[in-house]
CSV table of C-alpha atoms and ligand atoms in Angstrom, one decimal:
chain,number,residue,atom,x,y,z
I,1,UNK,CA,32.5,19.0,23.0
I,2,UNK,CA,30.4,21.8,22.3
I,3,UNK,CA,33.1,23.9,21.5
I,4,UNK,CA,34.4,21.3,19.0
I,5,UNK,CA,30.9,21.1,17.4
I,6,UNK,CA,31.3,24.8,16.8
I,7,UNK,CA,34.7,24.9,15.6
I,8,UNK,CA,34.0,22.5,12.9
I,9,UNK,CA,30.6,23.9,12.0
I,10,UNK,CA,32.3,26.8,10.9
I,11,UNK,CA,33.9,25.5,7.6
I,12,UNK,CA,30.5,23.8,6.5
I,13,UNK,CA,29.3,24.6,3.0
I,14,UNK,CA,27.2,27.6,2.8
I,15,UNK,CA,25.1,26.7,-0.4
I,16,UNK,CA,23.2,23.7,-1.3
I,17,UNK,CA,23.6,21.8,-4.7
I,18,UNK,CA,21.9,18.7,-6.1
I,19,UNK,CA,23.0,16.5,-8.9
I,20,UNK,CA,19.9,15.8,-10.5
I,21,UNK,CA,18.0,18.6,-9.8
I,22,UNK,CA,15.9,18.1,-12.9
I,23,UNK,CA,14.1,15.6,-10.8
I,24,UNK,CA,12.4,18.0,-8.6
I,25,UNK,CA,10.1,19.3,-11.6
I,26,UNK,CA,7.9,16.3,-11.2
I,27,UNK,CA,4.5,16.9,-12.8
I,28,UNK,CA,3.1,13.7,-14.1
I,29,UNK,CA,-0.3,13.5,-16.3
I,30,UNK,CA,-2.4,12.5,-13.7
I,31,UNK,CA,-1.4,15.8,-11.7
I,32,UNK,CA,-2.5,17.8,-14.7
I,33,UNK,CA,-5.8,15.6,-15.2
I,34,UNK,CA,-6.4,16.0,-11.5
I,35,UNK,CA,-6.0,19.8,-11.9
I,36,UNK,CA,-8.7,20.0,-14.8
I,37,UNK,CA,-11.0,17.8,-13.0
I,38,UNK,CA,-10.8,20.0,-10.1
I,39,UNK,CA,-11.7,23.0,-12.2
I,40,UNK,CA,-14.8,21.2,-13.6
I,41,UNK,CA,-15.8,20.5,-10.5
I,42,UNK,CA,-15.7,23.8,-8.6
I,43,UNK,CA,-19.2,24.8,-9.4
I,44,UNK,CA,-21.0,22.1,-7.1
I,45,UNK,CA,-18.1,22.9,-4.5
I,46,UNK,CA,-19.0,24.9,-1.1
I,47,UNK,CA,-15.6,25.1,0.4
I,48,UNK,CA,-12.1,24.1,-0.2
I,49,UNK,CA,-10.2,22.5,2.6
I,50,UNK,CA,-6.5,22.6,1.8
I,51,UNK,CA,-4.1,20.2,3.3
I,52,UNK,CA,-0.2,20.8,3.7
I,53,UNK,CA,2.5,19.8,5.8
I,54,UNK,CA,3.4,21.9,8.8
I,55,UNK,CA,6.8,21.6,8.6
I,56,UNK,CA,6.8,23.6,5.3
I,57,UNK,CA,4.1,26.1,5.8
I,58,UNK,CA,5.1,28.3,2.9
I,59,UNK,CA,7.1,26.2,0.8
I,60,UNK,CA,5.5,24.2,-2.0
I,61,UNK,CA,1.7,25.1,-2.1
I,62,UNK,CA,0.3,25.0,-5.5
I,63,UNK,CA,0.1,28.7,-6.4
I,64,UNK,CA,-2.6,27.3,-9.2
I,65,UNK,CA,-5.0,26.6,-6.5
I,66,UNK,CA,-5.2,30.1,-5.2
I,67,UNK,CA,-6.2,31.1,-8.6
I,68,UNK,CA,-8.8,29.2,-9.3
I,69,UNK,CA,-10.3,28.7,-5.9
I,70,UNK,CA,-10.3,32.5,-4.8
I,71,UNK,CA,-14.2,32.2,-4.7
I,72,UNK,CA,-14.6,29.9,-2.3
I,73,UNK,CA,-13.9,29.9,1.2
I,74,UNK,CA,-10.6,28.2,2.0
I,75,UNK,CA,-9.5,26.4,5.1
I,76,UNK,CA,-6.1,25.3,5.4
I,77,UNK,CA,-4.9,22.6,7.6
I,78,UNK,CA,-1.3,22.6,8.5
I,79,UNK,CA,-0.9,18.9,9.2
I,80,UNK,CA,1.6,16.7,10.9
I,81,UNK,CA,2.2,19.2,13.5
I,82,UNK,CA,3.3,16.8,15.8
I,83,UNK,CA,6.7,16.6,13.7
I,84,UNK,CA,7.2,20.3,14.3
I,85,UNK,CA,8.0,22.4,17.3
I,86,UNK,CA,6.1,25.5,16.8
I,87,UNK,CA,5.3,28.1,19.5
I,88,UNK,CA,2.3,30.4,19.9
I,89,UNK,CA,4.0,33.5,18.1
I,90,UNK,CA,5.5,31.1,15.1
I,91,UNK,CA,1.8,29.8,14.7
I,92,UNK,CA,0.6,33.4,14.9
I,93,UNK,CA,3.0,34.6,12.2
I,94,UNK,CA,2.5,31.9,9.8
I,95,UNK,CA,-1.3,32.4,10.2
I,96,UNK,CA,-1.0,35.9,9.2
I,97,UNK,CA,1.2,35.2,6.2
I,98,UNK,CA,-1.0,32.5,4.7
I,99,UNK,CA,-4.4,34.6,5.2
I,100,UNK,CA,-2.7,37.7,3.4
I,101,UNK,CA,-2.5,35.0,0.4
I,102,UNK,CA,-6.1,34.4,0.7
I,103,UNK,CA,-6.6,31.6,3.0
I,104,UNK,CA,-9.5,32.3,5.7
I,105,UNK,CA,-8.7,30.0,8.3
I,106,UNK,CA,-5.7,28.0,9.4
I,107,UNK,CA,-5.6,24.9,11.9
I,108,UNK,CA,-2.9,23.4,12.9
I,109,UNK,CA,-3.6,19.6,13.2
I,110,UNK,CA,-2.2,16.0,13.7
I,111,UNK,CA,-4.7,13.9,12.2
I,112,UNK,CA,-3.4,10.8,13.3
I,113,UNK,CA,-4.2,11.6,16.6
I,114,UNK,CA,-7.4,10.0,17.9
I,115,UNK,CA,-8.3,13.1,20.0
I,116,UNK,CA,-8.4,14.7,16.7
I,117,UNK,CA,-11.8,13.4,16.1
I,118,UNK,CA,-13.4,16.0,18.6
I,119,UNK,CA,-11.4,18.7,17.0
I,120,UNK,CA,-12.8,18.0,13.6
I,121,UNK,CA,-16.2,17.8,15.1
I,122,UNK,CA,-16.4,20.6,17.3
I,123,UNK,CA,-13.9,23.2,15.6
I,124,UNK,CA,-13.1,22.3,11.9
I,125,UNK,CA,-16.7,21.1,10.7
I,126,UNK,CA,-18.5,24.1,12.3
I,127,UNK,CA,-16.0,26.3,10.6
I,128,UNK,CA,-16.5,25.0,7.5
I,129,UNK,CA,-20.3,25.3,7.9
I,130,UNK,CA,-19.7,29.3,9.2
I,131,UNK,CA,-17.3,30.0,6.2
I,132,UNK,CA,-19.8,28.6,3.8
I,133,UNK,CA,-22.8,30.2,5.0
I,134,UNK,CA,-21.1,33.8,5.2
I,135,UNK,CA,-20.2,33.9,1.5
I,136,UNK,CA,-22.4,34.0,-1.7
I,137,UNK,CA,-23.2,30.0,-3.0
I,138,UNK,CA,-24.1,31.1,-6.2
I,139,UNK,CA,-26.0,28.3,-8.2
I,140,UNK,CA,-25.9,26.4,-4.6
I,141,UNK,CA,-27.8,29.1,-2.8
I,142,UNK,CA,-30.4,27.4,-0.3
I,143,UNK,CA,-29.3,24.1,-0.5
I,144,UNK,CA,-29.1,22.0,2.8
I,145,UNK,CA,-25.9,20.1,1.8
I,146,UNK,CA,-22.4,20.9,1.8
I,147,UNK,CA,-20.0,19.9,-0.9
I,148,UNK,CA,-16.4,20.0,0.5
I,149,UNK,CA,-13.1,19.9,-1.8
I,150,UNK,CA,-10.0,18.5,-0.3
I,151,UNK,CA,-6.7,19.4,-2.0
I,152,UNK,CA,-3.2,19.4,-1.4
I,153,UNK,CA,0.1,18.5,-2.4
I,154,UNK,CA,1.0,14.3,-2.0
I,155,UNK,CA,1.1,12.7,1.2
I,156,UNK,CA,0.3,15.7,3.4
I,157,UNK,CA,-3.0,13.6,5.0
I,158,UNK,CA,-6.1,14.3,2.7
I,159,UNK,CA,-7.0,10.7,2.8
I,160,UNK,CA,-6.4,10.7,6.7
I,161,UNK,CA,-8.7,13.8,6.8
I,162,UNK,CA,-11.5,12.6,5.1
I,163,UNK,CA,-11.1,8.9,6.8
I,164,UNK,CA,-11.1,10.4,10.1
I,165,UNK,CA,-13.8,12.7,9.4
I,166,UNK,CA,-15.9,9.6,8.4
I,167,UNK,CA,-15.4,7.8,11.5
I,168,UNK,CA,-16.2,10.7,13.6
I,169,UNK,CA,-19.4,11.1,12.1
I,170,UNK,CA,-20.6,8.1,10.8
I,171,UNK,CA,-18.8,5.6,12.8
I,172,UNK,CA,-18.0,3.3,9.6
I,173,UNK,CA,-15.0,0.9,9.9
I,174,UNK,CA,-13.0,0.6,7.0
I,175,UNK,CA,-10.8,3.0,5.0
I,176,UNK,CA,-12.8,4.9,2.4
I,177,UNK,CA,-10.0,6.8,1.0
I,178,UNK,CA,-6.8,5.0,0.7
I,179,UNK,CA,-3.7,6.3,2.8
I,180,UNK,CA,-0.4,5.8,2.0
I,181,UNK,CA,3.2,6.9,3.0
I,182,UNK,CA,4.4,6.8,-0.8
I,183,UNK,CA,3.8,10.2,-3.0
I,184,UNK,CA,0.5,9.8,-5.6
I,185,UNK,CA,-1.4,7.3,-3.9
I,186,UNK,CA,-4.8,8.6,-4.5
I,187,UNK,CA,-4.8,8.9,-8.1
I,188,UNK,CA,-8.6,8.3,-9.2
I,189,UNK,CA,-10.0,12.0,-8.8
I,190,UNK,CA,-13.6,13.0,-7.4
I,191,UNK,CA,-15.1,10.3,-5.5
I,192,UNK,CA,-17.8,11.9,-3.3
I,193,UNK,CA,-17.7,10.5,0.1
I,194,UNK,CA,-20.5,11.3,2.8
I,195,UNK,CA,-18.8,12.1,6.1
I,196,UNK,CA,-21.6,13.8,8.0
I,197,UNK,CA,-25.6,13.6,8.0
I,198,UNK,CA,-27.5,16.9,9.4
I,199,UNK,CA,-26.4,18.7,7.5
I,200,UNK,CA,-25.6,16.2,4.6
I,201,UNK,CA,-21.6,16.8,4.1
I,202,UNK,CA,-20.0,15.4,1.4
I,203,UNK,CA,-16.1,15.3,0.6
I,204,UNK,CA,-14.5,15.1,-2.7
I,205,UNK,CA,-10.8,13.6,-2.5
I,206,UNK,CA,-8.3,14.5,-5.1
I,207,UNK,CA,-5.0,13.5,-5.8
I,208,UNK,CA,-2.2,15.1,-4.6
I,209,UNK,CA,-1.2,18.1,-7.0
I,210,UNK,CA,1.8,19.5,-6.9
I,211,UNK,CA,3.1,23.1,-8.3
I,212,UNK,CA,3.9,22.8,-11.6
I,213,UNK,CA,7.0,25.0,-11.3
I,214,UNK,CA,9.2,24.5,-7.9
I,215,UNK,CA,10.9,28.0,-7.8
I,216,UNK,CA,14.0,26.9,-6.4
I,217,UNK,CA,16.1,24.0,-5.3
I,218,UNK,CA,15.4,24.0,-1.4
I,219,UNK,CA,11.6,24.3,-2.1
I,220,UNK,CA,12.0,21.1,-4.0
I,221,UNK,CA,14.3,19.5,-1.5
I,222,UNK,CA,11.9,20.2,1.4
I,223,UNK,CA,9.0,19.0,-0.5
I,224,UNK,CA,11.3,15.6,-0.9
I,225,UNK,CA,12.0,16.2,2.6
I,226,UNK,CA,8.4,15.8,3.7
I,227,UNK,CA,7.8,12.8,1.1
I,228,UNK,CA,5.8,15.1,-1.2
I,229,UNK,CA,7.8,13.7,-4.0
I,230,UNK,CA,8.9,10.4,-4.1
I,231,UNK,CA,11.9,9.3,-2.9
I,232,UNK,CA,13.5,7.1,-5.7
I,233,UNK,CA,13.0,10.2,-8.1
I,234,UNK,CA,15.0,12.5,-5.9
I,235,UNK,CA,17.2,9.6,-4.3
I,236,UNK,CA,17.5,9.0,-0.7
I,237,UNK,CA,21.3,9.9,-0.4
I,238,UNK,CA,20.7,13.3,-2.0
I,239,UNK,CA,17.6,14.0,0.2
I,240,UNK,CA,19.9,13.2,3.3
I,241,UNK,CA,22.3,15.5,1.9
I,242,UNK,CA,19.9,18.3,2.1
I,243,UNK,CA,18.9,17.4,5.4
I,244,UNK,CA,22.3,17.5,6.6
I,245,UNK,CA,22.8,20.6,5.0
I,246,UNK,CA,20.0,22.2,6.6
I,247,UNK,CA,20.7,20.8,10.0
I,248,UNK,CA,24.1,22.3,9.9
I,249,UNK,CA,23.5,25.8,9.0
I,250,UNK,CA,21.3,26.0,12.1
I,251,UNK,CA,23.7,24.2,14.3
I,252,UNK,CA,21.3,21.7,15.0
I,253,UNK,CA,23.2,18.8,15.9
I,254,UNK,CA,21.1,16.4,17.5
I,255,UNK,CA,22.0,13.7,14.7
I,256,UNK,CA,25.3,13.4,16.2
I,257,UNK,CA,24.1,11.9,19.5
I,258,UNK,CA,21.7,10.6,18.1
I,259,UNK,CA,23.9,8.3,15.7
I,260,UNK,CA,26.8,8.3,18.5
I,261,UNK,CA,29.4,10.3,16.3
I,262,UNK,CA,32.4,12.0,17.6
I,263,UNK,CA,31.5,15.0,15.8
I,264,UNK,CA,29.2,16.9,13.3
I,265,UNK,CA,30.0,16.3,9.6
I,266,UNK,CA,29.3,18.2,6.2
I,267,UNK,CA,29.6,15.2,4.0
I,268,UNK,CA,26.4,12.8,3.8
I,269,UNK,CA,28.3,10.2,2.8
I,270,UNK,CA,30.3,10.2,6.1
I,271,UNK,CA,27.1,10.4,8.0
I,272,UNK,CA,25.9,7.6,5.8
I,273,UNK,CA,28.6,5.1,6.1
I,274,UNK,CA,28.5,5.5,10.0
I,275,UNK,CA,24.9,4.6,10.3
I,276,UNK,CA,25.6,1.7,7.8
I,277,UNK,CA,28.3,0.2,9.9
I,278,UNK,CA,26.2,1.1,12.9
I,279,UNK,CA,23.1,-0.7,11.7
I,280,UNK,CA,24.8,-3.2,9.9
I,281,UNK,CA,23.7,-2.2,6.3
I,282,UNK,CA,27.1,-3.4,4.8
I,283,UNK,CA,27.6,-5.6,1.7
I,284,UNK,CA,30.7,-8.0,1.5
I,285,UNK,CA,32.7,-6.6,-2.0
I,286,UNK,CA,35.5,-8.4,-3.4
I,287,UNK,CA,38.5,-6.0,-3.9
I,288,UNK,CA,39.9,-7.1,-7.3
I,289,UNK,CA,43.3,-5.8,-6.4
I,290,UNK,CA,44.2,-7.6,-3.3
I,291,UNK,CA,41.5,-10.7,-3.9
I,292,UNK,CA,40.3,-9.7,-0.6
I,293,UNK,CA,36.8,-9.3,0.8
I,294,UNK,CA,35.7,-6.0,2.1
I,295,UNK,CA,32.6,-4.8,3.6
I,296,UNK,CA,31.2,-1.7,1.9
I,297,UNK,CA,28.4,0.8,3.5
I,298,UNK,CA,25.0,0.1,1.7
I,299,UNK,CA,24.6,4.1,1.4
I,300,UNK,CA,20.9,3.7,0.0
I,301,UNK,CA,19.9,1.4,2.9
I,302,UNK,CA,21.4,4.0,5.7
I,303,UNK,CA,20.0,7.0,3.9
I,304,UNK,CA,16.5,5.3,4.2
I,305,UNK,CA,16.9,4.7,7.9
I,306,UNK,CA,18.1,8.4,8.5
I,307,UNK,CA,15.0,9.7,6.2
I,308,UNK,CA,12.7,7.4,8.4
I,309,UNK,CA,14.3,8.8,11.6
I,310,UNK,CA,13.7,12.4,10.6
I,311,UNK,CA,10.2,11.7,9.4
I,312,UNK,CA,9.4,10.3,12.6
I,313,UNK,CA,10.6,13.2,14.6
I,314,UNK,CA,13.8,11.7,16.2
I,315,UNK,CA,16.4,14.1,14.9
I,316,UNK,CA,14.3,17.0,16.0
I,317,UNK,CA,11.1,19.0,15.1
I,318,UNK,CA,12.1,21.4,12.5
I,319,UNK,CA,10.2,24.1,10.8
I,320,UNK,CA,12.1,23.8,7.7
I,321,UNK,CA,10.7,26.7,6.3
I,322,UNK,CA,11.9,29.1,9.3
I,323,UNK,CA,13.6,31.1,6.7
I,324,UNK,CA,10.6,32.1,5.4
I,325,UNK,CA,8.5,33.7,8.2
K,1,GDP,N1,3.1,12.2,11.9
K,1,GDP,C1,2.0,12.5,11.0
K,1,GDP,N2,1.5,11.4,10.1
K,1,GDP,C2,0.6,11.7,9.6
K,1,GDP,C3,-0.4,12.9,9.9
K,1,GDP,N3,-1.6,12.8,9.0
K,1,GDP,C4,-1.3,11.7,8.0
K,1,GDP,N4,0.0,11.0,8.3
K,1,GDP,C5,0.7,10.1,7.6
K,1,GDP,O1,1.1,10.8,6.3
K,1,GDP,C6,1.3,9.8,5.2
K,1,GDP,C7,0.1,10.0,3.9
K,1,GDP,O2,-1.1,10.3,4.5
K,1,GDP,P1,-2.2,10.3,3.5
K,1,GDP,O3,-3.6,10.6,4.3
K,1,GDP,O4,-2.1,9.1,2.8
K,1,GDP,O5,-1.8,11.6,2.5
K,1,GDP,P2,-2.4,12.0,1.2
K,1,GDP,O6,-1.6,11.6,0.1
K,1,GDP,O7,-2.4,13.4,1.4
K,1,GDP,O8,-3.7,11.6,0.9
K,1,GDP,C8,0.4,8.3,5.7
K,1,GDP,O9,1.5,7.7,6.0
K,1,GDP,C9,-0.2,9.0,7.3
K,1,GDP,O10,-0.5,7.9,8.1
K,1,GDP,C10,0.1,13.7,11.1
K,1,GDP,O11,-0.8,14.5,11.7
K,1,GDP,N5,1.3,13.2,11.6
K,2,MG,MG1,-4.7,10.6,-0.7
């Protein structure tokens, strides 16, 4: 079996193309407005907490953030760390790279875990205070309150962070900040939310802001794979095609067993047809030539199933940026 897998993989494609690359340039008006509002609020901000997806620590961070935020202490949470298997040397390499780009501190987090409450309280909040006090605060010098700006691309866990902080410190029930699995859920900017009383600490939530210029197709596809772009824009089938290309290039064939296939495939339509029949996502279609009914795979529904499996970690804990570190 292993030999067979290896042999067929040798002929797989060496480069990736997508039919609708234009869709990767998604930068709607609310993101531009959000960027302008962030700039206008900056004078009242003591510390910036950026949230990004740990599966793509290098791809897709907005370079504009770096330019406008360089005067403020900058913490980076690489969240969804539960979805990627990173050893300590990889974590160290990633941290060193990001620090050289102006980030002061990097934490790897899984904000959906209850235990993170403690981590936020005992490590992250104290670090925010420490970093803030170690730098000039300009017009905010001497103030006994902290304003923290939470930024990042869509769907990385910004609202989850704010809600967790709020629960951990104030014990409030309910969601102050709406959490959603679809890119672009938080659109209205700059609601100030109290997350701590002694000293008073406020968090300002922002809508996810993508980089206005995606440098290459693979960066865009990685953002799409991590749900930072809405699936309907790039289209589920294309995102699965990239995932398949990415896994095959690295010889990561867990999907073969997971979907009980005979061998790996380089064709996303073959994979999707297999999944569609397996999961009974088929449509009855009349063949006009023979007048007979045939079962046709529903590729989109199959693609949604594969993406869900990937996003829940069932196909492997992949560091999508493995070629960038
Ligand atoms: N697996 C995993 N999912 C997370 C984590 N943090 C947040 N999420 C999920 O990611 C999605 C987006 O979260 P949200 O806080 O709305 O992101 P925002 O758009 O950056 O505000 C939601 O479905 C969250 O439940 C995490 O650490 N691990
Ligand atoms: Mg949000």
